[in-house]
Amino acid sequence: MRLFQKYFCAIAISLWAVSPGNARLLVAPTLHIKAEADGGRVALTLDACGGRTDTRILSALVENKIPATIFVTGIWLKHNAAAVEIMRAHPELFELENHGGRHVPAVDTPQKIYGIRSAGSPQAVLAEVESGAAALAVTGEPAPKWFRGATAEYSPSAIAMIRKLGFKIAGFSINGDGGSLLGAKETARRIAAAKDGDVIIAHINQPTHAAGEGVVQGLLALKAKGLTFVRLDDADGIGDEGTTD
Protein backbone atom coordinates (compact mmCIF):
# COMPACT_ATOMS: atom_id res chain seq x y z
CA MET A 1 0.00 0.00 0.00
CA ARG A 2 2.95 2.32 0.64
CA LEU A 3 3.99 1.99 -3.00
CA PHE A 4 0.43 2.76 -4.04
CA GLN A 5 0.53 5.97 -2.03
CA LYS A 6 3.81 6.99 -3.59
CA TYR A 7 3.13 6.31 -7.22
CA PHE A 8 -0.61 6.14 -7.90
CA CYS A 9 -3.03 9.00 -8.24
CA ALA A 10 -6.13 6.83 -7.89
CA ILE A 11 -9.48 8.24 -8.90
CA ALA A 12 -13.10 7.24 -8.92
CA ILE A 13 -12.86 3.90 -10.70
CA SER A 14 -9.70 2.62 -9.01
CA LEU A 15 -9.59 -0.82 -7.50
CA TRP A 16 -10.18 0.39 -3.94
CA ALA A 17 -13.50 1.58 -2.58
CA VAL A 18 -14.45 4.05 0.07
CA SER A 19 -16.73 2.71 2.77
CA PRO A 20 -20.34 3.88 2.36
CA GLY A 21 -20.15 5.90 5.58
CA ASN A 22 -17.10 7.83 4.47
CA ALA A 23 -18.27 8.27 0.88
CA ARG A 24 -21.28 10.31 2.00
CA LEU A 25 -18.93 12.86 3.54
CA LEU A 26 -16.94 13.46 0.36
CA VAL A 27 -17.61 15.04 -3.01
CA ALA A 28 -15.96 14.42 -6.38
CA PRO A 29 -16.48 17.66 -8.32
CA THR A 30 -16.99 17.79 -12.04
CA LEU A 31 -15.62 20.47 -14.35
CA HIS A 32 -16.54 21.54 -17.87
CA ILE A 33 -15.34 24.38 -20.04
CA LYS A 34 -17.73 26.55 -21.98
CA ALA A 35 -18.72 24.95 -25.24
CA GLU A 36 -17.67 26.49 -28.54
CA ALA A 37 -19.93 26.80 -31.57
CA ASP A 38 -17.28 26.00 -34.18
CA GLY A 39 -15.39 22.73 -34.08
CA GLY A 40 -15.47 22.18 -30.34
CA ARG A 41 -12.76 22.24 -27.72
CA VAL A 42 -11.63 20.13 -24.79
CA ALA A 43 -9.26 20.68 -21.88
CA LEU A 44 -6.61 18.03 -21.23
CA THR A 45 -5.43 17.80 -17.62
CA LEU A 46 -2.64 15.44 -16.60
CA ASP A 47 -1.70 14.57 -13.04
CA ALA A 48 1.95 14.12 -12.07
CA CYS A 49 1.55 12.56 -8.65
CA GLY A 50 4.91 10.93 -7.96
CA GLY A 51 7.29 8.61 -9.76
CA ARG A 52 8.71 9.56 -13.14
CA THR A 53 7.56 11.04 -16.44
CA ASP A 54 5.78 9.21 -19.22
CA THR A 55 7.81 10.52 -22.14
CA ARG A 56 5.42 8.86 -24.59
CA ILE A 57 2.80 11.39 -23.57
CA LEU A 58 5.12 14.37 -23.14
CA SER A 59 6.76 13.83 -26.54
CA ALA A 60 3.38 13.44 -28.26
CA LEU A 61 2.13 16.69 -26.75
CA VAL A 62 5.17 18.61 -27.95
CA GLU A 63 5.28 17.01 -31.41
CA ASN A 64 1.57 17.53 -32.01
CA LYS A 65 1.37 20.94 -30.31
CA ILE A 66 -1.34 19.81 -27.90
CA PRO A 67 -1.76 22.15 -24.91
CA ALA A 68 -2.25 20.60 -21.48
CA THR A 69 -2.65 21.61 -17.86
CA ILE A 70 -0.24 19.59 -15.72
CA PHE A 71 -1.03 19.13 -12.02
CA VAL A 72 2.28 18.52 -10.27
CA THR A 73 3.12 17.55 -6.70
CA GLY A 74 6.15 18.63 -4.78
CA ILE A 75 7.21 14.96 -4.79
CA TRP A 76 7.16 14.74 -8.59
CA LEU A 77 8.95 18.05 -9.05
CA LYS A 78 11.93 16.82 -7.02
CA HIS A 79 12.63 13.93 -9.39
CA ASN A 80 11.65 15.23 -12.83
CA ALA A 81 13.72 18.33 -13.51
CA ALA A 82 14.31 17.38 -17.15
CA ALA A 83 10.59 17.07 -17.85
CA VAL A 84 9.92 20.38 -16.09
CA GLU A 85 12.50 22.07 -18.31
CA ILE A 86 10.80 20.69 -21.43
CA MET A 87 7.46 22.03 -20.20
CA ARG A 88 8.96 25.42 -19.34
CA ALA A 89 10.51 25.56 -22.81
CA HIS A 90 6.99 25.37 -24.27
CA PRO A 91 4.92 27.90 -22.32
CA GLU A 92 2.45 28.03 -25.19
CA LEU A 93 1.60 24.38 -24.47
CA PHE A 94 2.02 23.72 -20.78
CA GLU A 95 0.42 25.24 -17.74
CA LEU A 96 1.71 23.85 -14.43
CA GLU A 97 -0.75 23.80 -11.55
CA ASN A 98 -0.90 22.66 -7.93
CA HIS A 99 -1.44 18.98 -7.06
CA GLY A 100 -0.26 19.35 -3.48
CA GLY A 101 3.02 19.03 -1.65
CA ARG A 102 2.87 15.37 -0.60
CA HIS A 103 -0.07 13.98 -2.62
CA VAL A 104 -2.50 13.53 0.24
CA PRO A 105 -6.29 13.91 -0.19
CA ALA A 106 -7.72 17.31 0.70
CA VAL A 107 -10.05 15.91 3.33
CA ASP A 108 -9.99 17.44 6.79
CA THR A 109 -11.17 14.39 8.73
CA PRO A 110 -9.05 11.26 9.30
CA GLN A 111 -9.96 8.51 6.82
CA LYS A 112 -8.63 6.67 3.80
CA ILE A 113 -9.77 7.36 0.26
CA TYR A 114 -8.88 4.66 -2.28
CA GLY A 115 -6.29 3.41 0.19
CA ILE A 116 -4.61 6.80 0.69
CA ARG A 117 -4.68 8.41 4.13
CA SER A 118 -6.34 11.84 4.08
CA ALA A 119 -4.78 15.06 5.31
CA GLY A 120 -6.98 14.58 8.36
CA SER A 121 -7.30 18.12 9.71
CA PRO A 122 -7.92 21.66 8.44
CA GLN A 123 -4.31 22.58 9.19
CA ALA A 124 -3.01 19.60 7.21
CA VAL A 125 -5.21 20.45 4.22
CA LEU A 126 -3.85 23.99 4.18
CA ALA A 127 -0.29 22.67 4.49
CA GLU A 128 -0.83 20.33 1.54
CA VAL A 129 -2.12 23.13 -0.69
CA GLU A 130 0.42 25.73 0.37
CA SER A 131 3.40 23.39 0.15
CA GLY A 132 2.37 22.42 -3.36
CA ALA A 133 2.27 26.06 -4.38
CA ALA A 134 5.65 26.68 -2.74
CA ALA A 135 7.22 23.76 -4.63
CA LEU A 136 6.01 25.24 -7.90
CA ALA A 137 7.36 28.66 -7.00
CA VAL A 138 10.87 27.21 -6.79
CA THR A 139 10.69 26.22 -10.47
CA GLY A 140 10.09 29.82 -11.53
CA GLU A 141 6.65 29.02 -12.87
CA PRO A 142 3.84 31.58 -12.43
CA ALA A 143 1.86 31.22 -9.23
CA PRO A 144 -0.71 28.44 -9.65
CA LYS A 145 -4.38 29.33 -9.91
CA TRP A 146 -5.83 25.82 -9.83
CA PHE A 147 -5.62 23.02 -7.29
CA ARG A 148 -6.44 19.34 -7.64
CA GLY A 149 -6.11 17.15 -4.58
CA ALA A 150 -4.96 13.55 -4.50
CA THR A 151 -7.85 11.20 -5.40
CA ALA A 152 -9.85 14.24 -6.67
CA GLU A 153 -12.26 13.83 -3.74
CA TYR A 154 -12.76 16.46 -1.05
CA SER A 155 -14.65 17.23 2.09
CA PRO A 156 -16.96 20.22 1.48
CA SER A 157 -15.25 22.16 4.28
CA ALA A 158 -11.87 21.59 2.62
CA ILE A 159 -13.24 22.96 -0.65
CA ALA A 160 -14.26 26.13 1.18
CA MET A 161 -10.78 26.48 2.70
CA ILE A 162 -9.02 25.99 -0.61
CA ARG A 163 -11.26 28.53 -2.31
CA LYS A 164 -10.44 31.06 0.43
CA LEU A 165 -6.77 30.61 -0.46
CA GLY A 166 -7.66 31.83 -3.95
CA PHE A 167 -7.50 28.54 -5.86
CA LYS A 168 -10.10 27.15 -8.19
CA ILE A 169 -10.51 23.40 -7.78
CA ALA A 170 -10.14 21.26 -10.87
CA GLY A 171 -12.68 18.53 -11.28
CA PHE A 172 -13.14 16.76 -14.59
CA SER A 173 -15.83 15.28 -16.80
CA ILE A 174 -13.95 12.36 -18.38
CA ASN A 175 -11.84 9.89 -16.41
CA GLY A 176 -9.43 8.99 -19.17
CA ASP A 177 -7.18 6.33 -17.69
CA GLY A 178 -8.72 5.22 -14.40
CA GLY A 179 -5.80 6.36 -12.29
CA SER A 180 -3.43 4.98 -14.97
CA LEU A 181 -4.77 1.50 -14.20
CA LEU A 182 -6.68 0.93 -17.44
CA GLY A 183 -5.30 -0.74 -20.53
CA ALA A 184 -4.35 1.15 -23.66
CA LYS A 185 -7.48 0.24 -25.62
CA GLU A 186 -9.97 1.35 -22.98
CA THR A 187 -8.02 4.51 -22.21
CA ALA A 188 -7.93 5.46 -25.89
CA ARG A 189 -11.65 4.77 -26.23
CA ARG A 190 -12.57 6.97 -23.28
CA ILE A 191 -10.43 9.90 -24.34
CA ALA A 192 -11.48 9.69 -27.98
CA ALA A 193 -15.11 9.94 -26.85
CA ALA A 194 -14.59 13.46 -25.44
CA LYS A 195 -16.91 16.15 -26.75
CA ASP A 196 -17.02 19.92 -26.83
CA GLY A 197 -16.68 21.27 -23.29
CA ASP A 198 -15.19 18.17 -21.68
CA VAL A 199 -12.30 18.21 -19.22
CA ILE A 200 -10.18 15.07 -19.40
CA ILE A 201 -8.10 13.69 -16.56
CA ALA A 202 -5.22 11.26 -17.14
CA HIS A 203 -1.73 10.73 -15.75
CA ILE A 204 1.75 11.55 -16.98
CA ASN A 205 3.71 9.87 -14.15
CA GLN A 206 3.43 6.17 -15.02
CA PRO A 207 5.83 5.45 -17.91
CA THR A 208 5.57 1.66 -17.51
CA HIS A 209 1.77 1.48 -17.66
CA ALA A 210 -0.16 0.58 -20.81
CA ALA A 211 -2.54 3.46 -20.15
CA GLY A 212 0.05 5.95 -21.39
CA GLU A 213 -0.07 4.48 -24.88
CA GLY A 214 -3.84 4.82 -24.82
CA VAL A 215 -3.63 8.45 -23.74
CA VAL A 216 -1.57 9.24 -26.84
CA GLN A 217 -3.90 7.30 -29.13
CA GLY A 218 -6.99 8.98 -27.71
CA LEU A 219 -5.54 12.46 -28.01
CA LEU A 220 -4.49 11.94 -31.60
CA ALA A 221 -7.98 10.68 -32.39
CA LEU A 222 -9.49 13.85 -30.95
CA LYS A 223 -7.07 15.97 -32.94
CA ALA A 224 -8.00 14.10 -36.12
CA LYS A 225 -11.66 14.91 -35.43
CA GLY A 226 -10.79 18.59 -35.41
CA LEU A 227 -11.27 19.35 -31.72
CA THR A 228 -9.18 22.14 -30.24
CA PHE A 229 -7.23 21.62 -27.00
CA VAL A 230 -7.08 24.40 -24.42
CA ARG A 231 -5.48 24.84 -21.03
CA LEU A 232 -7.65 25.61 -18.03
CA ASP A 233 -6.32 29.15 -17.80
CA ASP A 234 -7.40 29.74 -21.39
CA ALA A 235 -10.99 28.65 -20.89
CA ASP A 236 -13.91 29.44 -18.62
CA GLY A 237 -14.15 26.46 -16.31
CA ILE A 238 -17.52 25.70 -14.74
CA GLY A 239 -17.32 23.41 -11.74
CA ASP A 240 -19.92 22.18 -9.30
CA GLU A 241 -19.74 21.91 -5.49
CA GLY A 242 -18.57 25.53 -5.22
CA THR A 243 -15.22 24.74 -6.84
CA THR A 244 -15.02 27.61 -9.31
CA ASP A 245 -17.67 30.18 -8.38
Coordinates of C-alpha atoms in Angstrom, one line a residue:
M1 CA 0.0 0.0 0.0
R2 CA 3.0 2.3 0.6
L3 CA 4.0 2.0 -3.0
F4 CA 0.4 2.8 -4.0
Q5 CA 0.5 6.0 -2.0
K6 CA 3.8 7.0 -3.6
Y7 CA 3.1 6.3 -7.2
F8 CA -0.6 6.1 -7.9
C9 CA -3.0 9.0 -8.2
A10 CA -6.1 6.8 -7.9
I11 CA -9.5 8.2 -8.9
A12 CA -13.1 7.2 -8.9
I13 CA -12.9 3.9 -10.7
S14 CA -9.7 2.6 -9.0
L15 CA -9.6 -0.8 -7.5
W16 CA -10.2 0.4 -3.9
A17 CA -13.5 1.6 -2.6
V18 CA -14.4 4.1 0.1
S19 CA -16.7 2.7 2.8
P20 CA -20.3 3.9 2.4
G21 CA -20.2 5.9 5.6
N22 CA -17.1 7.8 4.5
A23 CA -18.3 8.3 0.9
R24 CA -21.3 10.3 2.0
L25 CA -18.9 12.9 3.5
L26 CA -16.9 13.5 0.4
V27 CA -17.6 15.0 -3.0
A28 CA -16.0 14.4 -6.4
P29 CA -16.5 17.7 -8.3
T30 CA -17.0 17.8 -12.0
L31 CA -15.6 20.5 -14.3
H32 CA -16.5 21.5 -17.9
I33 CA -15.3 24.4 -20.0
K34 CA -17.7 26.5 -22.0
A35 CA -18.7 24.9 -25.2
E36 CA -17.7 26.5 -28.5
A37 CA -19.9 26.8 -31.6
D38 CA -17.3 26.0 -34.2
G39 CA -15.4 22.7 -34.1
G40 CA -15.5 22.2 -30.3
R41 CA -12.8 22.2 -27.7
V42 CA -11.6 20.1 -24.8
A43 CA -9.3 20.7 -21.9
L44 CA -6.6 18.0 -21.2
T45 CA -5.4 17.8 -17.6
L46 CA -2.6 15.4 -16.6
D47 CA -1.7 14.6 -13.0
A48 CA 1.9 14.1 -12.1
C49 CA 1.6 12.6 -8.6
G50 CA 4.9 10.9 -8.0
G51 CA 7.3 8.6 -9.8
R52 CA 8.7 9.6 -13.1
T53 CA 7.6 11.0 -16.4
D54 CA 5.8 9.2 -19.2
T55 CA 7.8 10.5 -22.1
R56 CA 5.4 8.9 -24.6
I57 CA 2.8 11.4 -23.6
L58 CA 5.1 14.4 -23.1
S59 CA 6.8 13.8 -26.5
A60 CA 3.4 13.4 -28.3
L61 CA 2.1 16.7 -26.7
V62 CA 5.2 18.6 -27.9
E63 CA 5.3 17.0 -31.4
N64 CA 1.6 17.5 -32.0
K65 CA 1.4 20.9 -30.3
I66 CA -1.3 19.8 -27.9
P67 CA -1.8 22.1 -24.9
A68 CA -2.3 20.6 -21.5
T69 CA -2.6 21.6 -17.9
I70 CA -0.2 19.6 -15.7
F71 CA -1.0 19.1 -12.0
V72 CA 2.3 18.5 -10.3
T73 CA 3.1 17.5 -6.7
G74 CA 6.2 18.6 -4.8
I75 CA 7.2 15.0 -4.8
W76 CA 7.2 14.7 -8.6
L77 CA 9.0 18.1 -9.1
K78 CA 11.9 16.8 -7.0
H79 CA 12.6 13.9 -9.4
N80 CA 11.7 15.2 -12.8
A81 CA 13.7 18.3 -13.5
A82 CA 14.3 17.4 -17.1
A83 CA 10.6 17.1 -17.8
V84 CA 9.9 20.4 -16.1
E85 CA 12.5 22.1 -18.3
I86 CA 10.8 20.7 -21.4
M87 CA 7.5 22.0 -20.2
R88 CA 9.0 25.4 -19.3
A89 CA 10.5 25.6 -22.8
H90 CA 7.0 25.4 -24.3
P91 CA 4.9 27.9 -22.3
E92 CA 2.4 28.0 -25.2
L93 CA 1.6 24.4 -24.5
F94 CA 2.0 23.7 -20.8
E95 CA 0.4 25.2 -17.7
L96 CA 1.7 23.8 -14.4
E97 CA -0.8 23.8 -11.6
N98 CA -0.9 22.7 -7.9
H99 CA -1.4 19.0 -7.1
G100 CA -0.3 19.3 -3.5
G101 CA 3.0 19.0 -1.7
R102 CA 2.9 15.4 -0.6
H103 CA -0.1 14.0 -2.6
V104 CA -2.5 13.5 0.2
P105 CA -6.3 13.9 -0.2
A106 CA -7.7 17.3 0.7
V107 CA -10.0 15.9 3.3
D108 CA -10.0 17.4 6.8
T109 CA -11.2 14.4 8.7
P110 CA -9.0 11.3 9.3
Q111 CA -10.0 8.5 6.8
K112 CA -8.6 6.7 3.8
I113 CA -9.8 7.4 0.3
Y114 CA -8.9 4.7 -2.3
G115 CA -6.3 3.4 0.2
I116 CA -4.6 6.8 0.7
R117 CA -4.7 8.4 4.1
S118 CA -6.3 11.8 4.1
A119 CA -4.8 15.1 5.3
G120 CA -7.0 14.6 8.4
S121 CA -7.3 18.1 9.7
P122 CA -7.9 21.7 8.4
Q123 CA -4.3 22.6 9.2
A124 CA -3.0 19.6 7.2
V125 CA -5.2 20.5 4.2
L126 CA -3.8 24.0 4.2
A127 CA -0.3 22.7 4.5
E128 CA -0.8 20.3 1.5
V129 CA -2.1 23.1 -0.7
E130 CA 0.4 25.7 0.4
S131 CA 3.4 23.4 0.2
G132 CA 2.4 22.4 -3.4
A133 CA 2.3 26.1 -4.4
A134 CA 5.6 26.7 -2.7
A135 CA 7.2 23.8 -4.6
L136 CA 6.0 25.2 -7.9
A137 CA 7.4 28.7 -7.0
V138 CA 10.9 27.2 -6.8
T139 CA 10.7 26.2 -10.5
G140 CA 10.1 29.8 -11.5
E141 CA 6.6 29.0 -12.9
P142 CA 3.8 31.6 -12.4
A143 CA 1.9 31.2 -9.2
P144 CA -0.7 28.4 -9.7
K145 CA -4.4 29.3 -9.9
W146 CA -5.8 25.8 -9.8
F147 CA -5.6 23.0 -7.3
R148 CA -6.4 19.3 -7.6
G149 CA -6.1 17.1 -4.6
A150 CA -5.0 13.5 -4.5
T151 CA -7.9 11.2 -5.4
A152 CA -9.9 14.2 -6.7
E153 CA -12.3 13.8 -3.7
Y154 CA -12.8 16.5 -1.1
S155 CA -14.6 17.2 2.1
P156 CA -17.0 20.2 1.5
S157 CA -15.3 22.2 4.3
A158 CA -11.9 21.6 2.6
I159 CA -13.2 23.0 -0.6
A160 CA -14.3 26.1 1.2
M161 CA -10.8 26.5 2.7
I162 CA -9.0 26.0 -0.6
R163 CA -11.3 28.5 -2.3
K164 CA -10.4 31.1 0.4
L165 CA -6.8 30.6 -0.5
G166 CA -7.7 31.8 -4.0
F167 CA -7.5 28.5 -5.9
K168 CA -10.1 27.2 -8.2
I169 CA -10.5 23.4 -7.8
A170 CA -10.1 21.3 -10.9
G171 CA -12.7 18.5 -11.3
F172 CA -13.1 16.8 -14.6
S173 CA -15.8 15.3 -16.8
I174 CA -14.0 12.4 -18.4
N175 CA -11.8 9.9 -16.4
G176 CA -9.4 9.0 -19.2
D177 CA -7.2 6.3 -17.7
G178 CA -8.7 5.2 -14.4
G179 CA -5.8 6.4 -12.3
S180 CA -3.4 5.0 -15.0
L181 CA -4.8 1.5 -14.2
L182 CA -6.7 0.9 -17.4
G183 CA -5.3 -0.7 -20.5
A184 CA -4.3 1.1 -23.7
K185 CA -7.5 0.2 -25.6
E186 CA -10.0 1.3 -23.0
T187 CA -8.0 4.5 -22.2
A188 CA -7.9 5.5 -25.9
R189 CA -11.7 4.8 -26.2
R190 CA -12.6 7.0 -23.3
I191 CA -10.4 9.9 -24.3
A192 CA -11.5 9.7 -28.0
A193 CA -15.1 9.9 -26.9
A194 CA -14.6 13.5 -25.4
K195 CA -16.9 16.1 -26.8
D196 CA -17.0 19.9 -26.8
G197 CA -16.7 21.3 -23.3
D198 CA -15.2 18.2 -21.7
V199 CA -12.3 18.2 -19.2
I200 CA -10.2 15.1 -19.4
I201 CA -8.1 13.7 -16.6
A202 CA -5.2 11.3 -17.1
H203 CA -1.7 10.7 -15.7
I204 CA 1.7 11.5 -17.0
N205 CA 3.7 9.9 -14.2
Q206 CA 3.4 6.2 -15.0
P207 CA 5.8 5.4 -17.9
T208 CA 5.6 1.7 -17.5
H209 CA 1.8 1.5 -17.7
A210 CA -0.2 0.6 -20.8
A211 CA -2.5 3.5 -20.2
G212 CA 0.1 5.9 -21.4
E213 CA -0.1 4.5 -24.9
G214 CA -3.8 4.8 -24.8
V215 CA -3.6 8.4 -23.7
V216 CA -1.6 9.2 -26.8
Q217 CA -3.9 7.3 -29.1
G218 CA -7.0 9.0 -27.7
L219 CA -5.5 12.5 -28.0
L220 CA -4.5 11.9 -31.6
A221 CA -8.0 10.7 -32.4
L222 CA -9.5 13.9 -31.0
K223 CA -7.1 16.0 -32.9
A224 CA -8.0 14.1 -36.1
K225 CA -11.7 14.9 -35.4
G226 CA -10.8 18.6 -35.4
L227 CA -11.3 19.3 -31.7
T228 CA -9.2 22.1 -30.2
F229 CA -7.2 21.6 -27.0
V230 CA -7.1 24.4 -24.4
R231 CA -5.5 24.8 -21.0
L232 CA -7.7 25.6 -18.0
D233 CA -6.3 29.2 -17.8
D234 CA -7.4 29.7 -21.4
A235 CA -11.0 28.6 -20.9
D236 CA -13.9 29.4 -18.6
G237 CA -14.2 26.5 -16.3
I238 CA -17.5 25.7 -14.7
G239 CA -17.3 23.4 -11.7
D240 CA -19.9 22.2 -9.3
E241 CA -19.7 21.9 -5.5
G242 CA -18.6 25.5 -5.2
T243 CA -15.2 24.7 -6.8
T244 CA -15.0 27.6 -9.3
D245 CA -17.7 30.2 -8.4

